[in-house]
């Protein structure tokens, strides 16, 4: 508009704008679990993908079948947004199975046709989210967005690793300044844990894929825990 006024010879004084910084909303893990389990399959898998990869909604929307590697359970983010870096991310076998169970109509996993819009999926998600929030009597679920799942992944990974460079690589950030915000979100005041045990390698692997961390061995039984 300033260039237009200059071209027309009109008087114009640019207003000063100061951005108000706000920390993103981070849902609780059990709230995400309840939401994903209650959503229709396609939207549920889409949300689980963002939760496990930390991908932006647009990056997940542009996922192609060729980006899924079931042999080593990895997802390739090959259409990064906001000048981000492409990346390959390890995910759970459960997510791979759910992705491969979706109908294969096009080269894209979630697009039914090349002109399909992410906004359409987002509107459906918002309708179901409102209904689920009402049924569970939990208004916090109404605040969960696709980006909230990305923020949750970044926060939890920084909490587990304390490695800001790893989180930067995971999210595809070009500048570490974009990643540093997540260091302010890690503030787990609760000391309540969920404990699980595993007797076999398969049981242990499944617990780790579900976010449990190894604690110790007791009488040949492996003990794991995860914050509530």
PDB file of N, CA and C in Angstrom, residues 196-208 214 217 220-224:
ATOM      1  N   UNK A 196       4.876 -49.432  33.394  1.00  0.00           N
ATOM      2  CA  UNK A 196       4.571 -50.637  32.628  1.00  0.00           C
ATOM      3  C   UNK A 196       5.760 -51.582  32.713  1.00  0.00           C
ATOM      4  N   UNK A 197       5.489 -52.857  32.539  1.00  0.00           N
ATOM      5  CA  UNK A 197       6.572 -53.847  32.555  1.00  0.00           C
ATOM      6  C   UNK A 197       6.591 -54.617  31.240  1.00  0.00           C
ATOM      7  N   UNK A 198       7.764 -55.162  30.917  1.00  0.00           N
ATOM      8  CA  UNK A 198       7.924 -55.944  29.691  1.00  0.00           C
ATOM      9  C   UNK A 198       8.777 -57.168  29.985  1.00  0.00           C
ATOM     10  N   UNK A 199       8.333 -58.319  29.486  1.00  0.00           N
ATOM     11  CA  UNK A 199       9.078 -59.564  29.675  1.00  0.00           C
ATOM     12  C   UNK A 199       9.818 -59.978  28.400  1.00  0.00           C
ATOM     13  N   UNK A 200       9.375 -59.440  27.256  1.00  0.00           N
ATOM     14  CA  UNK A 200       9.991 -59.821  25.993  1.00  0.00           C
ATOM     15  C   UNK A 200      10.491 -58.581  25.266  1.00  0.00           C
ATOM     16  N   UNK A 201      11.314 -58.809  24.257  1.00  0.00           N
ATOM     17  CA  UNK A 201      11.828 -57.701  23.446  1.00  0.00           C
ATOM     18  C   UNK A 201      10.679 -57.003  22.718  1.00  0.00           C
ATOM     19  N   UNK A 202       9.706 -57.789  22.237  1.00  0.00           N
ATOM     20  CA  UNK A 202       8.579 -57.213  21.508  1.00  0.00           C
ATOM     21  C   UNK A 202       7.770 -56.285  22.408  1.00  0.00           C
ATOM     22  N   UNK A 203       7.529 -56.704  23.649  1.00  0.00           N
ATOM     23  CA  UNK A 203       6.779 -55.869  24.588  1.00  0.00           C
ATOM     24  C   UNK A 203       7.549 -54.594  24.913  1.00  0.00           C
ATOM     25  N   UNK A 204       8.867 -54.706  25.065  1.00  0.00           N
ATOM     26  CA  UNK A 204       9.697 -53.541  25.364  1.00  0.00           C
ATOM     27  C   UNK A 204       9.686 -52.552  24.199  1.00  0.00           C
ATOM     28  N   UNK A 205       9.791 -53.066  22.973  1.00  0.00           N
ATOM     29  CA  UNK A 205       9.784 -52.203  21.799  1.00  0.00           C
ATOM     30  C   UNK A 205       8.453 -51.460  21.667  1.00  0.00           C
ATOM     31  N   UNK A 206       7.371 -52.158  21.966  1.00  0.00           N
ATOM     32  CA  UNK A 206       6.054 -51.537  21.868  1.00  0.00           C
ATOM     33  C   UNK A 206       5.905 -50.405  22.882  1.00  0.00           C
ATOM     34  N   UNK A 207       6.412 -50.601  24.093  1.00  0.00           N
ATOM     35  CA  UNK A 207       6.341 -49.556  25.108  1.00  0.00           C
ATOM     36  C   UNK A 207       7.168 -48.342  24.704  1.00  0.00           C
ATOM     37  N   UNK A 208       8.351 -48.579  24.156  1.00  0.00           N
ATOM     38  CA  UNK A 208       9.210 -47.468  23.724  1.00  0.00           C
ATOM     39  C   UNK A 208       8.542 -46.692  22.595  1.00  0.00           C
ATOM     40  N   UNK A 214      12.861 -46.489  29.566  1.00  0.00           N
ATOM     41  CA  UNK A 214      13.359 -47.602  30.369  1.00  0.00           C
ATOM     42  C   UNK A 214      13.873 -47.095  31.713  1.00  0.00           C
ATOM     43  N   UNK A 217      15.860 -53.120  35.461  1.00  0.00           N
ATOM     44  CA  UNK A 217      15.457 -54.528  35.425  1.00  0.00           C
ATOM     45  C   UNK A 217      15.230 -55.006  36.845  1.00  0.00           C
ATOM     46  N   UNK A 220      14.434 -60.044  36.166  1.00  0.00           N
ATOM     47  CA  UNK A 220      14.283 -60.390  34.763  1.00  0.00           C
ATOM     48  C   UNK A 220      13.168 -59.666  34.034  1.00  0.00           C
ATOM     49  N   UNK A 221      12.519 -58.734  34.707  1.00  0.00           N
ATOM     50  CA  UNK A 221      11.427 -57.967  34.102  1.00  0.00           C
ATOM     51  C   UNK A 221      11.888 -56.525  33.915  1.00  0.00           C
ATOM     52  N   UNK A 222      11.685 -55.992  32.728  1.00  0.00           N
ATOM     53  CA  UNK A 222      12.087 -54.616  32.425  1.00  0.00           C
ATOM     54  C   UNK A 222      10.953 -53.667  32.824  1.00  0.00           C
ATOM     55  N   UNK A 223      11.321 -52.598  33.513  1.00  0.00           N
ATOM     56  CA  UNK A 223      10.334 -51.623  34.012  1.00  0.00           C
ATOM     57  C   UNK A 223      10.485 -50.331  33.220  1.00  0.00           C
ATOM     58  N   UNK A 224       9.347 -49.813  32.765  1.00  0.00           N
ATOM     59  CA  UNK A 224       9.311 -48.575  31.985  1.00  0.00           C
ATOM     60  C   UNK A 224       8.362 -47.585  32.671  1.00  0.00           C
TER      61      UNK A 224
END
